[in-house]
Amino acid sequence: FDAPSNWRTGSNGDATGEVVNGVYDFTVTSNDVIVWSTSGEGDAPDGMYVIEARQVSGPLDNGYGMIFRANDETDDFYLLQISGDGFIWIGRYHAGGEEQIVPLVGDGWFESTAVKQGLDELNILRVRVEDANMIFYVNDQEVGRVTDDTFSSGEVGLLMQTFSEGGVRVQFDNFIVTPIDAIAPERY
């Protein structure tokens, strides 16, 4: 976020997203909403996607993280999100017609010591994507493996979710996409 880019920024009644001082500053003011922003760079190649995230204010009962293979026209994507109080959610989302939120690891949110809890804690989220195979990491700890071919291409992006209370603010930095041919092979 240090150089000009095509990330969606702006404000609506629920959220504000803007690039300020080299970070994507994302605030969700409404209760019980999911909002996201995409890179505007087109389809990301298979590879390793990494983002640094730091919650700076608001309730810890929330969700924030990355989306990938996102389609802005149909609002489809995969996501890896964490919460400020130590939980992880891995799954896929579809908002077209009837909203569908499908967990791909466990039954939904699961607690994990991989997440650094609280305000001002830096968490690094990483996903390795190769064809239908995905491996998810939080702070260099593997937290899930999935094979799912529902979405085969799309953009990367950022996501925020609130529950009973809004006012969550997270700063994202250093979103890196490394193509699959530039990383070491992985066993599935």
XYZ file of N, CA and C in Angstrom:
564
model
N 0.817 -1.210 0.000
C 0.000 0.000 0.000
C 0.854 1.265 0.000
N 2.149 1.081 -0.242
C 3.045 2.228 -0.267
C 3.012 2.980 -1.587
N 2.589 2.311 -2.668
C 2.544 2.932 -3.992
C 1.091 3.025 -4.464
N 0.794 3.927 -5.383
C -0.563 4.021 -5.913
C -1.014 2.671 -6.478
N -2.289 2.338 -6.259
C -2.811 1.057 -6.730
C -4.297 1.195 -7.036
N -4.908 0.080 -7.373
C -6.324 0.069 -7.756
C -7.243 -0.437 -6.658
N -6.757 -0.563 -5.424
C -7.613 -1.042 -4.340
C -8.854 -0.162 -4.227
N -9.997 -0.813 -4.020
C -11.230 -0.042 -3.841
C -11.175 0.675 -2.496
N -11.450 1.963 -2.531
C -11.501 2.769 -1.317
C -12.802 3.549 -1.321
N -13.153 4.116 -0.189
C -14.352 4.929 -0.100
C -15.124 4.618 1.159
N -16.356 5.097 1.176
C -17.188 4.971 2.360
C -18.625 4.719 1.950
N -19.308 3.906 2.728
C -20.754 3.757 2.592
C -21.334 3.824 3.998
N -22.563 3.476 4.181
C -23.176 3.586 5.499
C -22.622 2.628 6.530
N -21.914 1.584 6.082
C -21.412 0.560 6.992
C -19.922 0.647 7.275
N -19.147 1.138 6.301
C -17.698 1.027 6.423
C -16.973 2.116 5.650
N -15.697 2.297 6.029
C -14.789 3.190 5.322
C -13.473 2.450 5.120
N -12.971 2.520 3.888
C -11.679 1.930 3.580
C -10.840 2.930 2.824
N -9.621 3.159 3.296
C -8.749 4.114 2.629
C -7.288 3.738 2.857
N -6.457 4.138 1.909
C -5.022 3.929 2.050
C -4.430 5.178 2.681
N -3.842 5.018 3.866
C -3.293 6.128 4.631
C -1.933 5.698 5.202
N -0.921 6.507 4.967
C 0.419 6.252 5.522
C 0.909 4.829 5.247
N 0.646 4.331 4.049
C 1.179 3.042 3.635
C 0.430 1.825 4.135
N -0.757 1.997 4.722
C -1.584 0.860 5.142
C -3.001 1.049 4.609
N -3.722 -0.059 4.466
C -5.140 0.019 4.140
C -5.877 0.070 5.469
N -6.474 1.217 5.772
C -7.165 1.464 7.035
C -8.650 1.192 6.814
N -9.166 0.163 7.458
C -10.522 -0.334 7.212
C -11.310 -0.239 8.517
N -12.412 0.506 8.514
C -13.254 0.663 9.694
C -14.680 0.271 9.351
N -15.287 -0.564 10.194
C -16.685 -0.949 10.029
C -17.455 -0.403 11.222
N -18.404 0.480 10.943
C -19.162 1.133 12.010
C -20.462 0.417 12.348
N -21.021 -0.334 11.423
C -22.315 -1.001 11.629
C -22.163 -2.334 12.341
N -23.252 -2.761 12.947
C -23.323 -4.063 13.598
C -23.711 -5.119 12.573
N -23.227 -6.344 12.771
C -23.658 -7.518 12.032
C -23.597 -7.362 10.511
N -22.418 -6.991 10.003
C -22.219 -6.864 8.559
C -20.906 -7.515 8.140
N -20.836 -7.859 6.855
C -19.605 -8.315 6.216
C -19.329 -7.349 5.077
N -18.126 -6.763 5.048
C -17.730 -5.851 3.971
C -16.340 -6.253 3.488
N -16.067 -5.955 2.218
C -14.774 -6.302 1.661
C -14.359 -5.313 0.596
N -13.082 -5.368 0.275
C -12.493 -4.557 -0.786
C -11.567 -5.459 -1.579
N -11.550 -5.279 -2.895
C -10.670 -6.086 -3.734
C -9.549 -5.221 -4.301
N -8.531 -5.891 -4.815
C -7.315 -5.217 -5.257
C -7.486 -4.405 -6.536
N -8.442 -4.775 -7.381
C -8.603 -4.093 -8.656
C -7.518 -4.448 -9.657
N -6.752 -5.493 -9.376
C -5.632 -5.890 -10.230
C -5.964 -7.073 -11.128
N -7.207 -7.547 -11.119
C -7.568 -8.708 -11.931
C -7.239 -10.006 -11.219
N -7.402 -11.118 -11.950
C -7.190 -12.439 -11.370
C -5.770 -12.605 -10.849
N -5.663 -13.064 -9.610
C -4.354 -13.366 -9.022
C -3.961 -14.777 -9.445
N -2.685 -14.998 -9.732
C -2.245 -16.345 -10.111
C -2.267 -17.276 -8.906
N -2.301 -18.581 -9.160
C -2.085 -19.520 -8.072
C -0.746 -19.174 -7.432
N -0.663 -19.358 -6.113
C 0.582 -19.045 -5.437
C 0.383 -18.854 -3.957
N 1.220 -18.000 -3.367
C 1.167 -17.703 -1.944
C 0.655 -16.278 -1.773
N -0.392 -16.129 -0.951
C -0.963 -14.818 -0.652
C -0.702 -14.548 0.827
N -0.120 -13.386 1.115
C 0.246 -13.043 2.496
C -0.229 -11.628 2.797
N -0.815 -11.428 3.994
C -1.221 -10.086 4.437
C -0.923 -9.957 5.929
N -0.492 -8.766 6.323
C -0.316 -8.438 7.743
C -1.547 -7.661 8.186
N -2.078 -7.998 9.356
C -3.288 -7.341 9.862
C -3.108 -6.996 11.335
N -3.587 -5.799 11.694
C -3.486 -5.329 13.072
C -4.789 -4.617 13.445
N -5.533 -5.180 14.410
C -6.732 -4.485 14.889
C -6.292 -3.363 15.815
N -6.764 -2.136 15.520
C -6.324 -0.992 16.319
C -7.399 -0.450 17.248
N -8.664 -0.809 17.004
C -9.715 -0.379 17.926
C -10.976 -1.202 17.709
N -11.880 -1.095 18.675
C -13.171 -1.762 18.582
C -13.236 -3.053 19.375
N -14.427 -3.663 19.389
C -14.615 -4.915 20.121
C -13.802 -6.047 19.488
N -13.380 -6.997 20.308
C -12.571 -8.111 19.824
C -13.410 -9.221 19.208
N -14.707 -9.195 19.406
C -15.629 -10.166 18.807
C -15.933 -9.695 17.389
N -15.112 -10.139 16.424
C -15.190 -9.639 15.058
C -14.577 -10.658 14.120
N -14.403 -10.284 12.869
C -13.668 -11.090 11.915
C -12.945 -10.174 10.945
N -11.708 -10.510 10.611
C -10.979 -9.738 9.608
C -9.921 -10.624 8.970
N -9.647 -10.344 7.691
C -8.655 -11.154 7.014
C -8.629 -10.933 5.523
N -8.326 -12.019 4.789
C -8.164 -11.903 3.341
C -9.204 -12.733 2.606
N -9.507 -12.263 1.395
C -10.321 -13.035 0.477
C -9.480 -13.295 -0.774
N -9.848 -14.335 -1.510
C -9.136 -14.636 -2.751
C -10.069 -15.401 -3.672
N -9.682 -15.415 -4.962
C -10.548 -15.921 -6.020
C -11.902 -15.222 -5.958
N -11.825 -13.914 -5.733
C -13.022 -13.086 -5.579
C -13.532 -12.621 -6.940
N -14.854 -12.684 -7.104
C -15.527 -12.199 -8.296
C -16.446 -11.067 -7.860
N -16.118 -9.822 -8.243
C -16.914 -8.660 -7.825
C -18.317 -8.644 -8.433
N -18.503 -9.304 -9.567
C -19.825 -9.313 -10.205
C -20.794 -10.239 -9.495
N -20.308 -11.383 -9.002
C -21.183 -12.347 -8.338
C -21.026 -12.347 -6.814
N -20.034 -11.612 -6.299
C -19.726 -11.584 -4.867
C -19.421 -12.982 -4.321
N -18.594 -13.717 -5.054
C -18.116 -15.034 -4.635
C -16.661 -14.914 -4.227
N -16.253 -15.656 -3.209
C -14.842 -15.717 -2.838
C -14.597 -16.751 -1.761
N -13.318 -17.127 -1.617
C -12.843 -17.885 -0.464
C -12.319 -16.877 0.546
N -12.308 -17.267 1.837
C -11.785 -16.350 2.839
C -11.104 -17.068 3.990
N -10.130 -16.362 4.524
C -9.447 -16.728 5.762
C -9.565 -15.514 6.653
N -10.270 -15.686 7.789
C -10.373 -14.560 8.713
C -10.104 -15.026 10.136
N -9.643 -14.066 10.926
C -9.396 -14.297 12.345
C -10.243 -13.301 13.131
N -10.282 -13.484 14.434
C -10.967 -12.521 15.298
C -9.993 -11.994 16.333
N -10.300 -10.836 16.875
C -9.454 -10.235 17.894
C -9.406 -11.027 19.181
N -10.384 -11.961 19.351
C -10.408 -12.769 20.569
C -9.955 -14.211 20.334
N -9.226 -14.469 19.222
C -8.526 -15.736 19.084
C -9.205 -16.846 18.300
N -10.078 -16.507 17.372
C -10.757 -17.526 16.576
C -10.404 -17.386 15.097
N -10.631 -18.468 14.342
C -10.352 -18.519 12.907
C -11.586 -19.040 12.188
N -11.819 -18.515 10.978
C -12.887 -19.024 10.113
C -12.332 -19.141 8.706
N -12.472 -20.328 8.108
C -12.001 -20.606 6.748
C -13.188 -21.122 5.958
N -13.468 -20.495 4.804
C -14.607 -20.970 4.034
C -14.787 -20.248 2.725
N -16.021 -20.337 2.202
C -16.366 -19.640 0.971
C -17.664 -18.880 1.177
N -17.816 -17.826 0.374
C -18.940 -16.896 0.520
C -19.543 -16.636 -0.851
N -20.859 -16.594 -0.892
C -21.591 -16.221 -2.099
C -22.765 -15.357 -1.676
N -22.853 -14.130 -2.189
C -23.928 -13.208 -1.802
C -25.023 -13.109 -2.847
N -24.796 -13.603 -4.059
C -25.793 -13.489 -5.121
C -27.059 -14.266 -4.787
N -28.224 -13.644 -5.031
C -29.486 -14.306 -4.701
C -29.609 -14.479 -3.204
N -29.453 -15.714 -2.735
C -29.502 -16.000 -1.306
C -28.082 -16.150 -0.777
N -27.731 -15.373 0.250
C -26.386 -15.411 0.820
C -26.056 -16.813 1.320
N -24.874 -17.287 0.940
C -24.398 -18.595 1.388
C -23.004 -18.432 1.972
N -22.852 -18.825 3.216
C -21.563 -18.788 3.892
C -21.267 -20.220 4.319
N -20.248 -20.830 3.700
C -19.970 -22.250 3.901
C -18.601 -22.439 4.538
N -18.537 -22.977 5.766
C -17.232 -23.259 6.358
C -16.585 -24.444 5.648
N -15.280 -24.362 5.427
C -14.540 -25.449 4.786
C -13.624 -26.184 5.754
N -13.410 -25.614 6.925
C -12.636 -26.261 7.985
C -13.516 -26.259 9.232
N -13.814 -27.420 9.764
C -14.672 -27.521 10.934
C -16.091 -27.081 10.628
N -16.787 -26.666 11.672
C -18.183 -26.239 11.545
C -18.330 -24.728 11.500
N -17.236 -24.005 11.383
C -17.283 -22.543 11.377
C -16.112 -21.996 12.172
N -16.386 -21.033 13.044
C -15.323 -20.437 13.858
C -14.730 -21.497 14.786
N -13.401 -21.528 14.867
C -12.738 -22.410 15.825
C -11.622 -21.634 16.509
N -11.423 -21.930 17.790
C -10.404 -21.241 18.583
C -9.016 -21.757 18.217
N -8.024 -20.846 18.218
C -6.666 -21.248 17.882
C -5.649 -20.383 18.614
N -4.622 -21.037 19.144
C -3.535 -20.309 19.792
C -2.632 -19.630 18.764
N -2.832 -19.908 17.463
C -2.036 -19.259 16.415
C -2.334 -17.763 16.335
N -3.534 -17.350 16.741
C -3.947 -15.945 16.646
C -3.418 -15.163 17.838
N -2.772 -14.040 17.562
C -2.353 -13.122 18.625
C -3.558 -12.247 18.948
N -4.073 -12.385 20.169
C -5.304 -11.711 20.567
C -5.067 -10.291 21.055
N -6.129 -9.465 20.890
C -6.113 -8.128 21.453
C -5.816 -7.054 20.427
N -5.841 -5.824 20.916
C -5.564 -4.674 20.065
C -4.066 -4.526 19.836
N -3.723 -3.947 18.696
C -2.345 -3.630 18.318
C -1.430 -4.847 18.201
N -1.997 -6.030 18.026
C -1.210 -7.245 17.813
C -1.110 -7.509 16.318
N 0.086 -7.758 15.826
C 0.296 -8.051 14.414
C 0.055 -9.533 14.157
N -0.847 -9.843 13.229
C -1.118 -11.206 12.796
C -0.816 -11.294 11.305
N -0.137 -12.358 10.917
C 0.209 -12.574 9.511
C -0.603 -13.754 9.004
N -1.428 -13.492 7.990
C -2.274 -14.513 7.382
C -1.670 -14.898 6.041
N -1.658 -16.204 5.777
C -1.042 -16.690 4.540
C -1.861 -17.853 4.009
N -2.037 -17.885 2.687
C -2.724 -18.993 2.028
C -1.889 -19.413 0.826
N -1.669 -20.709 0.720
C -1.032 -21.266 -0.478
C -2.147 -21.865 -1.326
N -2.268 -21.404 -2.573
C -3.340 -21.829 -3.469
C -2.720 -22.441 -4.714
N -3.082 -23.689 -5.001
C -2.612 -24.359 -6.207
C -3.749 -25.229 -6.720
N -4.326 -24.821 -7.856
C -5.505 -25.477 -8.412
C -6.602 -25.476 -7.339
N -7.123 -26.641 -6.968
C -8.190 -26.713 -5.967
C -7.655 -26.888 -4.551
N -6.320 -26.952 -4.391
C -5.708 -27.193 -3.085
C -5.328 -25.887 -2.402
N -5.690 -25.778 -1.114
C -5.409 -24.573 -0.339
C -4.886 -24.970 1.039
N -3.809 -24.303 1.466
C -3.263 -24.501 2.808
C -3.274 -23.139 3.492
N -3.806 -23.091 4.712
C -4.014 -21.837 5.436
C -3.093 -21.768 6.649
N -2.498 -20.582 6.834
C -1.581 -20.352 7.946
C -1.940 -19.050 8.659
N -1.752 -19.039 9.974
C -1.829 -17.817 10.771
C -0.553 -17.769 11.584
N 0.208 -16.712 11.410
C 1.479 -16.542 12.119
C 2.370 -17.778 11.988
N 2.499 -18.243 10.750
C 3.351 -19.377 10.375
C 2.921 -20.717 10.948
N 1.727 -20.808 11.518
C 1.194 -22.089 11.972
C 0.103 -22.529 11.002
N 0.215 -23.753 10.495
C -0.832 -24.264 9.618
C -2.119 -24.440 10.426
N -3.225 -23.901 9.895
C -4.513 -23.975 10.597
C -5.587 -24.689 9.778
N -5.249 -25.126 8.569
C -6.215 -25.873 7.783
C -5.718 -26.178 6.384
N -6.248 -27.284 5.827
C -5.992 -27.684 4.438
C -7.332 -28.047 3.826
N -7.530 -27.600 2.595
C -8.807 -27.822 1.927
C -8.560 -28.113 0.454
N -9.355 -28.993 -0.104
C -9.437 -29.154 -1.547
C -10.870 -28.803 -1.937
N -11.030 -27.744 -2.735
C -12.348 -27.265 -3.141
C -12.194 -26.548 -4.481
N -13.005 -26.926 -5.460
C -12.882 -26.314 -6.784
C -14.085 -25.450 -7.158
N -14.808 -24.943 -6.164
C -15.989 -24.119 -6.436
C -15.625 -22.866 -7.224
N -14.556 -22.175 -6.823
C -14.105 -20.974 -7.521
C -12.695 -21.238 -8.052
N -12.468 -20.973 -9.327
C -11.177 -21.318 -9.920
C -10.279 -20.112 -10.191
N -10.819 -18.901 -10.113
C -9.995 -17.718 -10.358
C -10.657 -16.501 -9.726
N -9.899 -15.399 -9.647
C -10.432 -14.153 -9.122
C -9.366 -13.316 -8.451
N -9.801 -12.186 -7.934
C -8.902 -11.225 -7.293
C -8.641 -11.586 -5.837
N -7.661 -10.925 -5.265
C -7.431 -10.975 -3.825
C -8.071 -9.733 -3.214
N -8.293 -9.777 -1.906
C -8.887 -8.628 -1.239
C -8.840 -8.757 0.273
N -9.497 -7.814 0.926
C -9.556 -7.717 2.382
C -11.011 -7.820 2.817
N -11.248 -8.358 4.005
C -12.602 -8.542 4.516
C -12.670 -8.162 5.982
N -13.815 -7.595 6.358
C -14.092 -7.300 7.775
C -15.518 -7.749 8.080
N -15.714 -8.226 9.307
C -17.035 -8.674 9.745
C -17.271 -8.220 11.178
N -18.470 -7.705 11.421
C -18.856 -7.375 12.794
C -20.029 -8.244 13.194
N -20.224 -8.365 14.485
C -21.327 -9.152 15.022
C -22.268 -8.215 15.772
N -22.381 -8.339 17.059
C -23.354 -7.536 17.809
C -22.953 -6.072 17.973
N -21.683 -5.767 17.696
C -21.219 -4.389 17.905
C -20.276 -3.969 16.778
N -20.503 -2.787 16.225
C -19.627 -2.228 15.194
C -18.473 -1.478 15.817
N -17.836 -0.644 15.006
C -16.727 0.165 15.489
C -15.380 -0.522 15.425
N -15.238 -1.542 14.567
C -13.985 -2.279 14.444
C -13.096 -1.592 13.403
N -11.849 -1.379 13.767
C -10.884 -0.761 12.855
C -9.638 -1.642 12.778
N -9.267 -2.003 11.540
C -8.102 -2.849 11.300
C -7.244 -2.191 10.239
N -5.940 -2.267 10.428
C -5.001 -1.777 9.422
C -4.287 -2.974 8.797
N -4.326 -3.009 7.462
C -3.710 -4.084 6.685
C -2.474 -3.539 5.983
N -1.448 -4.376 5.883
C -0.220 -3.938 5.241
C 0.449 -5.121 4.539
N 1.283 -4.788 3.555
C 2.151 -5.750 2.884
C 1.408 -6.956 2.313
N 0.383 -6.708 1.504
C -0.289 -7.800 0.804
C 0.623 -8.231 -0.338
N 1.098 -9.463 -0.268
C 2.051 -9.971 -1.255
C 1.455 -11.194 -1.941
N 1.521 -11.215 -3.278
C 1.112 -12.361 -4.073
C 2.355 -12.885 -4.778
N 2.737 -14.129 -4.464
C 3.893 -14.765 -5.086
C 3.389 -15.906 -5.962
N 3.625 -15.854 -7.275
C 3.149 -16.923 -8.166
C 3.695 -18.294 -7.773
N 2.922 -19.340 -8.061
C 3.254 -20.704 -7.641
C 4.603 -21.170 -8.155
N 5.000 -20.747 -9.365
C 6.277 -21.216 -9.901
C 7.487 -20.568 -9.216
N 7.246 -19.600 -8.328
C 8.339 -18.941 -7.605
C 8.471 -19.437 -6.169
N 7.655 -20.443 -5.765
C 7.740 -20.971 -4.393
C 8.033 -22.467 -4.448
N 8.504 -23.001 -3.334
C 8.868 -24.409 -3.254
C 7.624 -25.288 -3.324
N 7.766 -26.488 -3.890
C 6.633 -27.436 -3.941
C 6.156 -27.818 -2.544
N 4.885 -28.180 -2.447
C 4.271 -28.567 -1.167
C 3.545 -29.887 -1.386
N 3.547 -30.722 -0.386
C 2.818 -31.993 -0.455
C 1.405 -31.783 0.066
N 0.467 -32.410 -0.576
C -0.953 -32.319 -0.157
C -1.423 -33.621 0.426
